[in-house]
Short mmCIF file of C-alpha atoms in Angstrom, two decimals:
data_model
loop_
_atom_site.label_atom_id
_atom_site.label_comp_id
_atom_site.label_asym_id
_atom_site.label_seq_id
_atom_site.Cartn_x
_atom_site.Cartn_y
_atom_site.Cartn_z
CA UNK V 851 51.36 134.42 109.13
CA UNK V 852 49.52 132.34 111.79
CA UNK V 853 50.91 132.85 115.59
CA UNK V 854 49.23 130.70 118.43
CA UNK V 855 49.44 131.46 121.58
CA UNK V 856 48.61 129.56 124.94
CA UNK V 857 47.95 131.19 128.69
CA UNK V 858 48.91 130.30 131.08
CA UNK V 859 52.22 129.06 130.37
CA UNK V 860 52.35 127.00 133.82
CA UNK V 861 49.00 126.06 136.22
CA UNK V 862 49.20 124.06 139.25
CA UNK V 863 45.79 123.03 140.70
CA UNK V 864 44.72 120.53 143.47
CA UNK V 865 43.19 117.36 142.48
CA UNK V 866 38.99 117.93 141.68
CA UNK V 867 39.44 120.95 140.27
CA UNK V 868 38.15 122.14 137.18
CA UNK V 869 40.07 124.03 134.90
CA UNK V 870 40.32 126.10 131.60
CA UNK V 871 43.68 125.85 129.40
CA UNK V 872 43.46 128.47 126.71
CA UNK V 873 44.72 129.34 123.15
CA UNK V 874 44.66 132.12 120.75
CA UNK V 875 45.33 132.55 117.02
CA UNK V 876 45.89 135.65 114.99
CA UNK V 877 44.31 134.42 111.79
CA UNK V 878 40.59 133.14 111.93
CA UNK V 879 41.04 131.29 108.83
CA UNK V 880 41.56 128.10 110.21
CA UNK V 881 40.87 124.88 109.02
CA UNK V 882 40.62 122.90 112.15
CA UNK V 883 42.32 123.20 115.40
CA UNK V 884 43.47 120.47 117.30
CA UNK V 885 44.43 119.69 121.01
CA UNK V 886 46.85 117.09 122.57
CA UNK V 887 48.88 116.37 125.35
CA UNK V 888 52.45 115.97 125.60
CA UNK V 889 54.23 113.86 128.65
CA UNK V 890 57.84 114.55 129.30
CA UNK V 891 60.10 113.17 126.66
CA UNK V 892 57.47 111.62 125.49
CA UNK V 893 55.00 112.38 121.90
CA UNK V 894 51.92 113.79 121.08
CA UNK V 895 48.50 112.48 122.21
CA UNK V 896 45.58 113.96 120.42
CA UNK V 897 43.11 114.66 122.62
CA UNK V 898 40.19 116.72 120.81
CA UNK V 899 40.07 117.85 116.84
CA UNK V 900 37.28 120.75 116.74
CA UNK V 901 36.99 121.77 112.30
CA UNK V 902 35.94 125.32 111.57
CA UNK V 903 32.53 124.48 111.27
CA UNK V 904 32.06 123.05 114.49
CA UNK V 905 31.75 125.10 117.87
CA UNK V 906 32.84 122.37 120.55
CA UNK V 907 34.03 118.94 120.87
CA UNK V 908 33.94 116.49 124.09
CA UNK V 909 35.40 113.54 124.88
CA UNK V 910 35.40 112.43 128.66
CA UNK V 911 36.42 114.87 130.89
CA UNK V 912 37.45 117.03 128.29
CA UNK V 913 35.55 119.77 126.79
CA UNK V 914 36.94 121.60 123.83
CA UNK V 915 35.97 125.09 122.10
CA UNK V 916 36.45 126.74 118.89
CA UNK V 917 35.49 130.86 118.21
CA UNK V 918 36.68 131.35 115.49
CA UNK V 919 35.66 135.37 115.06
CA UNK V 920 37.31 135.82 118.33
CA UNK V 921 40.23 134.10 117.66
CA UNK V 922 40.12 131.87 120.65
CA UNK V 923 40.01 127.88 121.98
CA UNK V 924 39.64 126.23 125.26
CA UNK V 925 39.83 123.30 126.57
CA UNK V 926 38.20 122.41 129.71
CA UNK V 927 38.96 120.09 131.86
CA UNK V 928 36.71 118.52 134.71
CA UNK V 929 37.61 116.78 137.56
CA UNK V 930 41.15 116.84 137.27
CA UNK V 931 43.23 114.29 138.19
CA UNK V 932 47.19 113.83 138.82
CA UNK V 933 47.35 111.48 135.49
CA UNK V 934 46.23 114.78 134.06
CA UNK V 935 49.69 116.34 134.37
CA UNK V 936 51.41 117.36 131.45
CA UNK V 937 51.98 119.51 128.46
CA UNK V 938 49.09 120.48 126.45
CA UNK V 939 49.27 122.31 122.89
CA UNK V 940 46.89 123.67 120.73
CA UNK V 941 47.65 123.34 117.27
CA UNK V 942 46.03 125.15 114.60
CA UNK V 943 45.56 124.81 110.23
CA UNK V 944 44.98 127.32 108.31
CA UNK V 945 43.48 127.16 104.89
CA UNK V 946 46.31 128.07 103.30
CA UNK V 947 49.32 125.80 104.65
CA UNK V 948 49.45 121.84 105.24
CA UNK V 949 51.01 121.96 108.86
CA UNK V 950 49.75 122.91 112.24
CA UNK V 951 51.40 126.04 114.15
CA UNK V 952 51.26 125.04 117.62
CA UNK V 953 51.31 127.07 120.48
CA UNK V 954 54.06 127.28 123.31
CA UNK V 955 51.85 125.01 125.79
CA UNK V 956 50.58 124.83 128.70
CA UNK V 957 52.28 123.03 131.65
CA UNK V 958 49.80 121.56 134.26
CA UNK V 959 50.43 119.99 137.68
CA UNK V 960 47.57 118.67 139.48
CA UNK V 961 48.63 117.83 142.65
CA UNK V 962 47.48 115.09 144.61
CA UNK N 1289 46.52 99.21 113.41
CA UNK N 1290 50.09 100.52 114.71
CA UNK N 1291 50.87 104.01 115.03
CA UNK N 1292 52.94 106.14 113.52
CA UNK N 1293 56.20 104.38 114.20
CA UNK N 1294 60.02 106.27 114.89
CA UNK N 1295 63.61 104.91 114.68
CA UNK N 1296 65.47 105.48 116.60
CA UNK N 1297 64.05 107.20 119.55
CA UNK N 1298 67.40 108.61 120.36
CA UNK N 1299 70.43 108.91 118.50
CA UNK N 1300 73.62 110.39 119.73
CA UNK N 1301 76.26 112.20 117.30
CA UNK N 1302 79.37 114.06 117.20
CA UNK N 1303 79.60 117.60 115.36
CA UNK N 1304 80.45 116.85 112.13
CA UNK N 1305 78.72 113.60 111.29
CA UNK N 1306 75.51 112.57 109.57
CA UNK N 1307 71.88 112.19 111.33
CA UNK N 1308 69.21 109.78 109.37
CA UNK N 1309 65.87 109.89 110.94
CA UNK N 1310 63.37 107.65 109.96
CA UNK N 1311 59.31 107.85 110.22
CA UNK N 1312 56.89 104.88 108.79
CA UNK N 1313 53.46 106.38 108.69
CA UNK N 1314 50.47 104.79 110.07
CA UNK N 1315 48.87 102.30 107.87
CA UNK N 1316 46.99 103.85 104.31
CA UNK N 1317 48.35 106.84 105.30
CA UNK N 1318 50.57 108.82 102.39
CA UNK N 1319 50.90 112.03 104.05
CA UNK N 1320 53.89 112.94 106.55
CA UNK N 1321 55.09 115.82 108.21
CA UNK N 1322 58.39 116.77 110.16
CA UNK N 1323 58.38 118.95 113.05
CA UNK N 1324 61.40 120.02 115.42
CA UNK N 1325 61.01 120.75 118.96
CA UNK N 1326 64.15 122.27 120.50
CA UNK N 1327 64.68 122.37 124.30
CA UNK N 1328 61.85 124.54 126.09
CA UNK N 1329 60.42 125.79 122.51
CA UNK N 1330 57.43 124.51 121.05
CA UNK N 1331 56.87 122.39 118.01
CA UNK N 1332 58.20 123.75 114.67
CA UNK N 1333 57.32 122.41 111.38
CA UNK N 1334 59.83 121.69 108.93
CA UNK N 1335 58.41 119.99 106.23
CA UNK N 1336 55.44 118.08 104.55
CA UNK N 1337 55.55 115.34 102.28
CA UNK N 1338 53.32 113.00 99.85
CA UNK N 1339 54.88 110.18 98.43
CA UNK N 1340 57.63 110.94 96.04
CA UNK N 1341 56.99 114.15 96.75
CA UNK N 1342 57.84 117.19 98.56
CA UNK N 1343 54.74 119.88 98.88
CA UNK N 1344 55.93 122.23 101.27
CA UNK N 1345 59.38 122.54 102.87
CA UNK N 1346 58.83 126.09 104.38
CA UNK N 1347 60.30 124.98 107.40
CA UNK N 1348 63.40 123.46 106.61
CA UNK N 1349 66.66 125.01 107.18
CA UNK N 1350 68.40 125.93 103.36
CA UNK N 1351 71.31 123.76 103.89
CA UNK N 1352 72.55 120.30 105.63
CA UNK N 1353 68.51 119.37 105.88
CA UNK N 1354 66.61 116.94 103.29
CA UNK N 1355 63.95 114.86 103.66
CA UNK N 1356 62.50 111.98 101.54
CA UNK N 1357 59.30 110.08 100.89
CA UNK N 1358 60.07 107.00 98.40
CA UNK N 1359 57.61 105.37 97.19
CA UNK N 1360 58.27 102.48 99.08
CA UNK N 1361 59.76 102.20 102.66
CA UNK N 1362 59.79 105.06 105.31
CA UNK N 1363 60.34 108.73 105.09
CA UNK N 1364 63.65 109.77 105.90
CA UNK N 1365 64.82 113.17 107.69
CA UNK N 1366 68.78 113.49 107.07
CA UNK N 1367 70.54 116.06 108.80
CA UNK N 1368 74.57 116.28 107.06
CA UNK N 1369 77.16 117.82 109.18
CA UNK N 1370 75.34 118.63 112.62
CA UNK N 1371 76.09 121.21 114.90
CA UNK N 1372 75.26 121.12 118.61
CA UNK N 1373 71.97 123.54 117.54
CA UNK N 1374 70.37 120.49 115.92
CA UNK N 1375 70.18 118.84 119.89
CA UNK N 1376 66.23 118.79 119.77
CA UNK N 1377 63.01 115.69 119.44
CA UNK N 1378 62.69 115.13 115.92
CA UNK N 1379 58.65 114.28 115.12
CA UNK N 1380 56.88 113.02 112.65
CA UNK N 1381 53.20 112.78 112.18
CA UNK N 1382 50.85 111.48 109.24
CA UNK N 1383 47.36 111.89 108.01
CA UNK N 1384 44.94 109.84 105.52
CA UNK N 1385 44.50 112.54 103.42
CA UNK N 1386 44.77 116.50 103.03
CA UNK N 1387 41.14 117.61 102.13
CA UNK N 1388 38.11 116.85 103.32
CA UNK N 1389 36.11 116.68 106.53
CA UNK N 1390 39.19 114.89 108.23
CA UNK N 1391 42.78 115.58 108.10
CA UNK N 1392 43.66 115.25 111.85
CA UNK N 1393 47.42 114.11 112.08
CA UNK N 1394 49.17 111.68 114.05
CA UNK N 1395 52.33 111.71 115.52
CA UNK N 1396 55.12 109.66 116.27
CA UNK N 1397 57.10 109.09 119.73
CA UNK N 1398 60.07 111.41 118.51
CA UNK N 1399 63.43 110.94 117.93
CA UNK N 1400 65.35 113.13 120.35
CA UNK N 1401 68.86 113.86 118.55
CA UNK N 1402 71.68 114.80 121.05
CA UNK N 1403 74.71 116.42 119.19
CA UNK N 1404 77.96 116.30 121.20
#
């Protein structure tokens, strides 16, 4: 059964910074894992989809990376702003299910 | 091209009474899914759905939880009989297809269900 996990589970950083959120999953058979961002009370943004083939994705500020044999994702995020606070979950598929298991998330503050 | 659309976005209800939650997929999309997120927890999934069709429910509680995708109109999650427990955002999220290069999944503002 696929468990995803996210450290840290809260980050505060001043604005500028650059910073890595990261995930792990116990089963490397993934399908794709996917990234988004979650503002209080609010939905789910996707932010990055990385697919089992690829090794990284980018869109902006945001770097994301897939290693599969290790288990692991990041995402990176440069230049951080305060509209960069919120929740952010990793969500991964495995080739056997149709859902995501998402991780716990990350909770990030960047203060002003 | 509107998103993956939610009604309502909250719904309040006593112990005891029925909870309809309803999710309209993004456009030429025939794929849903449910997922719960109760308070400080992260997202669970409940169930998945095709039109018509129900492919995996894994995540649904056995009793006072259905879900339907008819062929036409939106997919409805109906909770019977809540219980304070079932106090959590309610989302739904669709995808174009469940093969292939793409099958990234969209998802819904919620419907955050207070039981009181």
């Amino acid at each position: 059964k696929q468990e995803v996990t996210q450290i840290p589970a809260a980050l505060s950083v001043p604005e500028g910074e650059n910073l890595v959120l990261n995930c792990s999953f116990t089963d490397s058979a993934i399908y794709n894992l996917q990234w988004f961002r979650q503002d209080p009370g609010k939905g789910l943004t996707s932010l990055l989809l990385i697919q089992s083939s690829q090794r990284e994705q980018t869109s902006g500020r945001l770097n994301a990376s897939l290693d599969k044999s290790s288990g692991r994702s990041t995402l990176y995020i440069a230049a951080s702003q305060p509209g960069d606070s919120a929740t952010y979950l990793c969500a991964a598929k495995d080739n056997y299910g149709q859902n995501f298991v998402f991780g716990p998330g990350t909770r990030l503050s960047v203060l002003p | 091209n509107a998103g993956v659309m939610q009604n309502p976005r909250h719904l309040v209800r006593r112990r005891g009474q029925e909870a309809r939650l309803r999710c309209s997929p993004m456009k030429g999309h025939s794929h849903v899914y449910w997922y719960r997120q109760l308070p400080e927890e992260g997202l669970k999934f409940m169930v998945y759905l095709q039109k018509e069709n129900i492919i995996d429910e894994s995540g649904m509680p056995k009793e006072r939880f259905s879900a339907e995708f008819p062929k036409e109109g939106p997919s409805i999650l109906r909770i019977q009989q809540v219980v304070r427990g079932d106090s959590a955002a309610y989302f739904c999220a669709s995808s174009p297809e469940t093969s292939g290069a793409y099958n990234e999944q969209f998802f819904g503002p919620g419907t955050r269900l207070t039981v009181l």
